[in-house]
Amino acid sequence: MAPLTIQGMRLAADFPSTTRDDWRALALGVLRRSGVDADPEAALATDTYDGVRLAPLYDAGDLPELRGPRPAHRGWDVRQRHAVPDNEAVLADLENGVTSLWLALAPRDLERTLRGVHLDLAPVVLEAGERTAEAAAVLLSLGAGVRGNLGAGLGDHAVALARRCAAEHEGLRAIVVDGLPYHDAGGADVQELGCTLAVGVAHLRALTAAGLSVEQALGQLEFRYAATADQFATIAKLRAARLLWARVAEVCGGAGEQVQHAVTSSAMMTARDPHVNLLRTTLACFAAGVGGADAVTVQPFDAALGAPDGLARRLARNTQALLLEEAGVGQVADPAGGSWYVERLTAELAERAWSWFQEIEAVGGILAASGLVSARIAATRARREDDIAHRRLPITGVSEFPNPGERPVRRPAGGRVERYARPYEELRDLADAQPERPAVFLATIGPVAAHTARAAFAANLFHAGGLRTLTSGPGTDPEAIASAFAASGAAVACLCSSDQLYAEHATPVAQALRRAGARKVWLAGKGTHEGVDARLYAGCDALEVLRTTFDDLGVAR
């Protein structure tokens, strides 16, 4: 059979070989046309909050010498969280794809919530904090063959519960090493990894000191990590966690894979435009599965609003069902294995997390290092907040492309997570609370083609704080623009046009707006013109612009 051809070209023909230097030459040509004359790999690289350098290109030379253990399983446990005692909701989950339960309930609510649940088939993970021992007693009283995890942490009767589980309950673990508090407080991936490593080691010391063997102690731990919409970071974090814990087990003289429970990040969730959370959690769930998590919890899209409703729970479990059953994500073990980028990122996260773990150990372990940990996480949180304020870290539906006509949903919400969207959402709430939504007037100078780009940019920024925008329409007559401003009832204006038209019209328009009563005149762009008070541009501090505008509009914050 003759080879397939199209217009004489063989489809199986070899592609011309290229090298890294070839790529550098091509990339440099593009950069120079943009006015940048620098090494392409340095110019196009970015750094994570952990200081890991993400290169624009990876090849086989980037593969680390040491590669971590691969997850042997395929698929994962679909774990749904319930923080409200609702037996009907629990049974609906188990009948429609959920395979284990995570219950953040008071001990008194456990029995009625689990009525009708076959505890030998559906594992249960508890989250009861200081009441862990009481909750564990209730769960263990419900019948033999209970599986899951009692959810103990450091100091939560962990040793006594672990000894009982090791001796009497083969399918039950006692301890959860929880990385979510570090992530939710604003920590980065390396900080979460290093802290959980230190907590895990603290548990091992306590358990072995109480008489458990290393193997028994290792068998009592399950690790919980946050999964974010940054899919490659999440994949690499879970793979790095497995590598790190394997090293700890080896040093202790034990063996065995780390049991991982991945939870879609609370910090990334938004209360505004909450349906976008469906996309965030889908990405995070995919990454958790690819990264080899043993169990995955997808938070309902409305989790930031309070207790989720039935539709939100259904969409959360069906997200996992789709990825497992339709997309087949769980049919390949460690699909990211061998990826130059993922393998390198895994190794760098592991190396930095081990160094961070050593810092914690050097001051006496995780309990003694609480001040160090808090300070380090606070510094990371501050850097992220600055990126969010300047929209270098965009939040879709909140800081970028907000829906100004959205009607917010109000529900009682418990707990305090440092959600990335919160500063913008607080301004949106403030705008909603006014008798009439505050407005900013956009003085659109010149024809539509000249002002559209900057008018859209300015409107998007002001809408992120819940402010309305009104436009003057095309034109260059300062008095006509000022009359439209006066008729609008606004007190703040923003000039929007091209640099060329600003040169001729910005000053007279700004002065006319001043005479018409404008308290503040902004300009979309970076030029300096008489009568203009301040500028907004890509990379400006958007939160400061919005807060200043609320002050100029006389809205108390």
XYZ file of C-alpha atoms in Angstrom:
557
model
C 0.000 0.000 0.000
C 1.397 3.366 -1.009
C 1.947 5.947 1.770
C -0.748 8.598 2.207
C 0.031 11.850 0.444
C -1.598 15.247 0.053
C -0.554 17.139 -3.051
C 2.550 14.990 -3.244
C 3.604 15.483 0.396
C 4.004 12.343 2.466
C 2.119 12.613 5.770
C 4.666 10.350 7.419
C 7.586 12.474 6.275
C 10.014 13.568 8.968
C 9.655 17.064 10.365
C 12.835 19.134 10.093
C 14.917 18.815 13.243
C 15.205 21.849 15.492
C 17.314 22.697 18.519
C 16.925 24.895 21.560
C 19.210 27.423 19.873
C 16.830 27.513 16.891
C 13.975 28.369 19.243
C 16.060 31.042 20.962
C 16.850 32.710 17.643
C 13.194 32.791 16.602
C 12.017 34.014 20.011
C 14.674 36.731 20.076
C 13.463 37.991 16.720
C 9.920 38.376 18.087
C 11.132 40.058 21.268
C 13.251 42.572 19.352
C 10.228 43.592 17.306
C 8.586 44.373 20.673
C 11.541 46.483 21.758
C 13.074 43.844 24.047
C 16.672 42.791 23.439
C 17.359 40.146 26.085
C 17.928 36.447 26.486
C 14.549 34.898 25.521
C 14.581 32.311 28.286
C 15.198 34.980 30.921
C 12.773 37.478 29.412
C 9.898 35.001 29.098
C 10.406 33.173 32.399
C 8.151 33.788 35.410
C 8.605 33.091 39.122
C 6.088 31.471 41.448
C 5.428 32.701 44.981
C 7.805 29.954 46.089
C 10.615 31.385 43.937
C 10.475 28.539 41.417
C 11.493 29.805 37.987
C 9.036 28.676 35.285
C 10.872 28.581 31.970
C 9.175 29.207 28.618
C 10.650 26.002 27.173
C 11.668 22.615 28.532
C 13.463 19.705 26.886
C 14.905 16.342 27.871
C 17.845 18.062 29.528
C 15.481 19.414 32.190
C 14.497 15.970 33.481
C 15.700 15.590 37.069
C 17.957 12.714 37.987
C 15.675 11.654 40.825
C 12.075 10.937 39.915
C 9.473 10.227 42.531
C 7.272 7.191 43.174
C 4.377 6.771 40.768
C 0.808 6.276 42.005
C -0.076 2.639 41.384
C -3.835 3.122 41.461
C -6.172 4.272 38.739
C -9.163 6.463 39.432
C -9.912 7.987 42.816
C -12.382 8.085 45.665
C -15.137 10.684 45.099
C -15.466 12.349 48.512
C -18.211 14.863 49.264
C -18.066 17.200 52.260
C -21.106 17.886 54.439
C -21.091 20.594 57.110
C -24.869 20.535 57.646
C -26.617 17.464 59.136
C -28.784 16.288 56.234
C -29.404 12.564 55.880
C -31.345 13.015 52.648
C -28.452 14.905 51.017
C -25.929 12.293 52.173
C -27.971 9.434 50.753
C -28.520 11.325 47.485
C -24.758 11.763 47.127
C -24.027 8.088 47.789
C -26.708 6.977 45.350
C -25.328 9.226 42.600
C -21.595 8.699 42.388
C -20.084 9.739 45.716
C -17.994 6.946 47.243
C -16.995 8.422 50.627
C -18.148 11.136 53.023
C -16.306 13.957 54.763
C -18.421 15.103 57.709
C -17.718 18.387 59.497
C -20.495 17.871 62.029
C -21.090 17.975 65.763
C -20.932 14.513 67.338
C -24.636 14.635 68.230
C -25.543 14.939 64.535
C -23.545 11.991 63.221
C -25.952 9.147 63.940
C -28.998 10.705 62.274
C -26.939 12.017 59.354
C -25.559 8.519 58.682
C -28.869 6.691 59.040
C -29.124 4.140 56.240
C -25.460 4.459 55.210
C -23.529 1.179 54.892
C -20.388 2.169 56.779
C -18.512 -0.925 55.636
C -18.934 0.241 52.019
C -18.820 4.040 52.271
C -15.761 5.355 54.152
C -16.363 8.298 56.490
C -13.809 11.017 57.313
C -14.531 13.127 60.374
C -13.725 16.777 61.014
C -14.619 17.634 64.593
C -11.656 19.622 65.948
C -11.553 19.633 69.747
C -14.478 17.180 69.817
C -12.661 14.555 67.736
C -12.612 11.909 70.479
C -16.346 12.346 71.082
C -17.150 12.177 67.369
C -14.931 9.120 66.948
C -16.751 7.345 69.770
C -20.096 8.002 68.090
C -18.872 6.762 64.708
C -17.333 3.606 66.163
C -20.563 2.863 68.021
C -22.533 2.702 64.775
C -21.302 -0.769 63.862
C -18.373 -2.965 62.966
C -16.358 -2.536 59.794
C -16.285 1.264 59.811
C -13.808 2.593 57.266
C -12.279 6.015 56.664
C -10.455 8.397 59.002
C -11.297 9.780 62.444
C -9.757 13.127 61.480
C -7.507 13.673 64.481
C -4.832 16.350 64.363
C -1.977 17.187 66.690
C -3.313 17.104 70.220
C -6.787 15.778 69.256
C -6.336 12.503 71.172
C -4.446 11.356 68.097
C -2.197 8.830 69.819
C -5.006 7.048 71.682
C -7.188 6.914 68.587
C -4.320 5.706 66.411
C -3.501 2.898 68.831
C -7.122 1.797 68.834
C -7.400 1.912 65.044
C -4.145 -0.010 64.594
C -5.276 -2.708 67.010
C -8.991 -3.023 66.231
C -9.981 -1.386 62.931
C -8.060 -2.460 59.862
C -9.838 -0.158 57.424
C -9.764 2.922 59.637
C -7.071 5.557 60.041
C -6.956 7.994 62.926
C -5.089 11.078 61.679
C -5.430 13.697 58.940
C -2.354 15.809 58.199
C -4.180 18.834 56.872
C -2.469 21.297 54.529
C -5.623 23.334 53.908
C -5.129 25.755 56.839
C -1.737 26.768 55.414
C -3.153 27.193 51.914
C -6.292 28.988 53.123
C -4.174 31.421 55.148
C -2.411 32.492 51.941
C 0.521 30.074 51.791
C 2.134 28.928 48.565
C 2.684 25.348 47.446
C 6.143 24.915 48.973
C 4.920 26.282 52.298
C 1.967 23.907 52.296
C 4.214 20.958 51.448
C 6.882 21.763 54.027
C 4.379 22.398 56.797
C 2.456 19.167 56.177
C 5.760 17.297 56.105
C 6.626 18.763 59.509
C 3.183 17.920 60.914
C 3.459 14.365 59.568
C 6.866 13.911 61.175
C 5.522 15.243 64.490
C 2.798 12.595 64.368
C 5.322 9.877 63.582
C 7.394 10.867 66.607
C 4.359 10.831 68.896
C 3.009 7.521 67.594
C 6.292 5.639 67.697
C 7.025 7.025 71.164
C 3.666 5.558 72.246
C 4.687 2.106 71.081
C 3.463 1.853 67.495
C 5.883 0.508 64.948
C 7.001 2.774 62.115
C 4.808 0.825 59.693
C 1.800 1.133 61.998
C 2.415 4.846 62.489
C 2.730 5.451 58.753
C -0.499 3.536 58.231
C -2.456 5.896 60.477
C -1.810 9.054 58.423
C -3.698 10.572 55.525
C -2.606 13.870 53.958
C -4.946 16.585 52.720
C -3.857 19.144 50.101
C -5.482 22.007 48.214
C -5.995 21.656 44.468
C -6.173 24.911 42.494
C -7.043 25.970 38.970
C -3.309 26.126 38.225
C -3.353 22.570 36.970
C 0.371 22.039 36.462
C 1.226 23.423 39.895
C -1.336 21.116 41.486
C -0.116 18.059 39.573
C 3.479 18.796 40.549
C 2.580 19.517 44.192
C 0.877 16.159 44.690
C 3.713 14.331 42.963
C 6.263 16.231 45.080
C 4.337 15.402 48.258
C 4.551 11.713 47.437
C 8.282 11.991 46.788
C 8.897 13.864 50.046
C 6.927 11.478 52.222
C 8.633 8.475 50.638
C 11.925 10.020 51.730
C 10.649 10.487 55.290
C 9.422 6.894 55.398
C 12.770 5.664 54.089
C 14.720 7.606 56.722
C 12.430 6.211 59.433
C 12.966 2.663 58.191
C 9.463 2.225 56.783
C 7.801 2.066 53.412
C 4.444 2.707 51.802
C 2.729 5.301 49.638
C 1.374 8.528 51.021
C -2.429 8.529 51.079
C -3.602 11.825 49.567
C -6.925 13.639 49.765
C -7.104 16.633 47.393
C -9.695 19.363 47.964
C -10.502 22.109 45.482
C -9.220 25.371 46.944
C -11.507 27.535 49.070
C -9.218 30.525 48.568
C -9.767 30.567 44.793
C -13.570 30.508 45.071
C -15.616 33.659 44.465
C -18.939 34.779 45.854
C -19.442 37.002 42.805
C -20.195 35.376 39.459
C -20.073 32.051 41.346
C -20.819 29.888 38.306
C -17.271 30.577 37.108
C -16.261 28.415 40.087
C -17.493 25.421 38.089
C -14.595 25.989 35.688
C -12.096 26.507 38.501
C -13.101 23.335 40.329
C -13.128 21.279 37.130
C -9.545 22.282 36.411
C -8.545 21.590 40.003
C -10.256 18.191 40.030
C -8.589 17.219 36.765
C -5.198 18.219 38.169
C -5.798 16.312 41.404
C -6.679 13.174 39.473
C -3.710 13.487 37.142
C -1.468 14.182 40.137
C -2.486 10.868 41.677
C -4.778 11.857 44.559
C -6.408 8.887 46.281
C -9.524 10.908 47.108
C -10.853 14.159 45.661
C -13.409 16.602 47.031
C -14.874 19.097 44.587
C -16.365 22.002 46.460
C -19.797 23.093 45.193
C -19.671 26.235 43.058
C -21.625 28.201 45.665
C -19.395 27.206 48.600
C -18.241 30.805 49.157
C -21.875 31.818 49.704
C -22.486 29.411 52.586
C -24.123 25.973 52.741
C -24.494 24.617 49.167
C -27.862 23.697 47.684
C -28.822 20.417 46.019
C -27.996 21.583 42.494
C -24.523 22.701 43.538
C -23.818 19.370 45.233
C -25.051 17.517 42.163
C -22.810 19.514 39.830
C -19.849 18.931 42.163
C -20.200 15.153 42.119
C -21.001 15.082 38.395
C -17.804 17.027 37.694
C -15.925 14.055 39.075
C -18.159 11.525 37.317
C -17.547 13.218 33.977
C -13.772 13.251 34.421
C -13.706 9.636 35.596
C -16.321 8.032 33.368
C -16.483 10.149 30.215
C -13.035 11.724 29.997
C -11.271 8.626 31.333
C -8.821 10.659 33.410
C -8.497 7.853 35.928
C -7.649 5.170 33.373
C -3.950 6.065 33.183
C -1.591 5.942 36.146
C 0.534 9.089 36.459
C -0.222 10.528 33.006
C 2.099 13.493 33.656
C 5.066 11.205 34.283
C 7.897 11.900 31.846
C 6.719 15.428 31.059
C 9.840 17.589 31.021
C 7.990 20.506 32.575
C 6.061 18.558 35.226
C 9.040 16.425 36.245
C 11.263 19.495 36.648
C 8.559 21.416 38.535
C 7.961 18.398 40.785
C 11.671 18.186 41.623
C 11.999 21.914 42.330
C 8.927 21.987 44.575
C 10.260 18.974 46.455
C 13.711 20.498 46.894
C 12.364 23.806 48.181
C 9.767 22.132 50.393
C 12.478 19.955 51.951
C 14.529 23.064 52.719
C 11.496 24.732 54.275
C 10.815 21.565 56.308
C 14.421 21.657 57.546
C 13.963 25.280 58.646
C 10.919 24.253 60.666
C 12.757 21.309 62.192
C 15.738 23.504 63.073
C 13.612 25.612 65.429
C 12.081 22.575 67.121
C 9.308 21.317 64.853
C 5.960 22.573 63.658
C 4.601 23.627 67.073
C 7.692 25.591 68.001
C 7.829 27.174 64.554
C 4.339 28.706 64.603
C 5.696 32.258 64.546
C 8.071 31.518 61.700
C 5.340 29.796 59.697
C 2.852 32.635 60.254
C 5.381 35.284 59.217
C 6.422 33.416 56.088
C 2.830 32.812 54.998
C 1.895 36.434 55.729
C 4.702 37.607 53.447
C 3.460 35.374 50.644
C -0.102 36.523 51.181
C 0.987 40.157 50.953
C 2.754 39.546 47.631
C -0.302 37.802 46.220
C -2.605 40.570 47.442
C -0.417 43.118 45.678
C -0.636 41.114 42.445
C -4.404 40.889 42.802
C -4.687 44.619 43.468
C -2.661 45.381 40.329
C -4.572 42.717 38.374
C -1.376 40.841 37.570
C -3.256 37.891 39.050
C -6.666 38.232 37.382
C -9.861 36.810 38.879
C -12.397 36.159 36.147
C -15.818 37.571 36.906
C -14.446 39.716 39.736
C -11.359 41.774 38.891
C -11.706 40.950 35.170
C -14.928 40.900 33.155
C -17.292 41.499 36.099
C -21.025 41.421 35.525
C -22.163 44.878 36.712
C -25.813 43.834 36.670
C -25.288 40.789 38.875
C -27.614 40.445 41.846
C -25.614 39.025 44.761
C -26.792 35.980 46.702
C -26.793 36.313 50.484
C -26.420 33.270 52.744
C -24.942 32.781 56.216
C -21.293 31.776 55.767
C -19.029 30.411 58.490
C -15.252 30.390 58.860
C -12.660 32.741 57.510
C -10.636 31.852 54.452
C -8.346 34.372 52.770
C -10.245 34.204 49.494
C -8.382 35.983 46.734
C -11.493 37.776 45.464
C -12.576 39.193 48.820
C -11.182 42.790 48.473
C -13.067 43.357 45.210
C -16.207 41.665 46.506
C -16.263 43.891 49.586
C -16.318 46.938 47.303
C -19.064 45.338 45.216
C -21.081 44.817 48.405
C -20.518 48.447 49.349
C -21.788 49.619 45.957
C -24.838 47.355 46.246
C -25.655 48.814 49.650
C -26.113 52.358 48.266
C -29.603 53.662 47.405
C -28.341 54.054 43.836
C -25.227 52.393 42.475
C -22.433 55.029 42.283
C -21.377 56.026 38.769
C -18.252 57.186 36.958
C -18.531 59.234 33.774
C -16.385 58.150 30.825
C -15.496 61.131 28.643
C -15.002 59.320 25.340
C -13.033 61.708 23.143
C -13.051 61.357 19.373
C -14.606 58.684 17.125
C -15.579 55.243 18.397
C -12.483 53.607 16.923
C -10.236 55.973 18.885
C -11.770 55.603 22.339
C -13.273 52.092 22.457
C -10.232 50.194 23.733
C -9.516 52.512 26.658
C -13.195 53.046 27.449
C -13.648 49.273 27.680
C -10.556 49.008 29.879
C -11.750 51.755 32.222
C -15.289 50.381 32.400
C -13.968 46.902 33.223
C -11.847 48.328 36.054
C -14.632 50.434 37.582
C -17.159 47.585 37.232
C -14.811 45.398 39.296
C -15.724 47.608 42.254
C -19.439 47.624 41.471
C -19.458 51.123 39.989
C -21.637 52.041 37.031
C -20.116 53.781 34.022
C -21.840 56.346 31.812
C -20.360 57.558 28.517
C -20.485 60.844 26.658
C -20.497 59.253 23.220
C -18.151 60.181 20.361
C -17.045 63.804 20.035
C -14.332 66.301 20.851
C -16.253 69.428 21.915
C -15.258 70.075 25.580
C -18.481 71.912 26.409
C -20.683 69.182 24.932
C -18.789 66.533 26.926
C -19.058 68.677 30.082
C -22.800 69.108 29.559
C -23.229 65.338 29.233
C -21.230 64.931 32.434
C -23.398 67.426 34.322
C -26.565 65.699 33.101
C -25.272 62.293 34.222
C -25.215 63.227 37.901
C -21.758 61.683 38.314
C -19.038 63.341 40.378
C -15.972 61.583 38.926
C -14.898 61.441 35.286
C -12.341 59.507 33.283
C -10.958 60.569 29.893
C -10.810 57.776 27.321
C -9.150 58.158 23.916
C -5.925 57.640 21.986
C -2.613 59.295 22.858
C -2.824 61.286 19.640
C -6.207 62.795 20.535
C -5.166 63.318 24.157
C -2.399 65.616 22.932
C -4.965 67.987 21.474
C -8.092 67.490 23.565
C -7.244 66.101 27.037
C -6.493 69.444 28.687
C -9.538 71.422 27.406
C -11.893 68.496 28.141
C -10.473 68.047 31.646
C -10.810 71.766 32.347
C -14.395 71.796 31.074
C -15.221 68.821 33.330
C -13.724 70.714 36.262
C -15.935 73.698 35.550
C -18.924 71.324 35.381
C -18.213 70.116 38.908
C -15.992 67.047 38.550
C -14.308 66.251 41.870
C -11.742 64.011 40.203
C -10.601 63.593 36.603
C -8.892 60.348 35.660
C -7.227 59.533 32.368
C -7.071 56.034 30.877
C -3.430 55.881 29.841
C -0.092 57.186 31.107
C 0.139 60.682 29.651
C 0.415 63.844 31.755
C -2.044 66.627 30.971
C -3.171 69.764 32.743
C -6.408 69.238 34.652
C -5.935 65.461 34.955
C -5.591 64.278 38.567
C -4.519 60.663 38.102
C -4.146 57.880 35.580
C -5.326 54.299 35.327
C -3.501 51.830 33.115
C -2.633 48.144 32.801
C -0.698 47.236 35.943
C -1.974 50.114 38.084
C -3.252 49.388 41.593
C -6.882 48.769 40.663
C -8.026 48.385 44.267
C -6.491 51.734 45.183
C -8.190 53.339 42.158
C -11.540 51.919 43.266
C -11.137 52.842 46.929
C -10.088 56.369 45.993
C -13.092 56.653 43.691
C -15.481 55.595 46.451
C -13.951 58.307 48.646
C -14.265 60.904 45.870
C -17.908 59.905 45.370
C -18.575 60.433 49.076
C -19.310 56.768 49.810
C -18.120 55.860 53.310
C -16.017 52.683 53.452
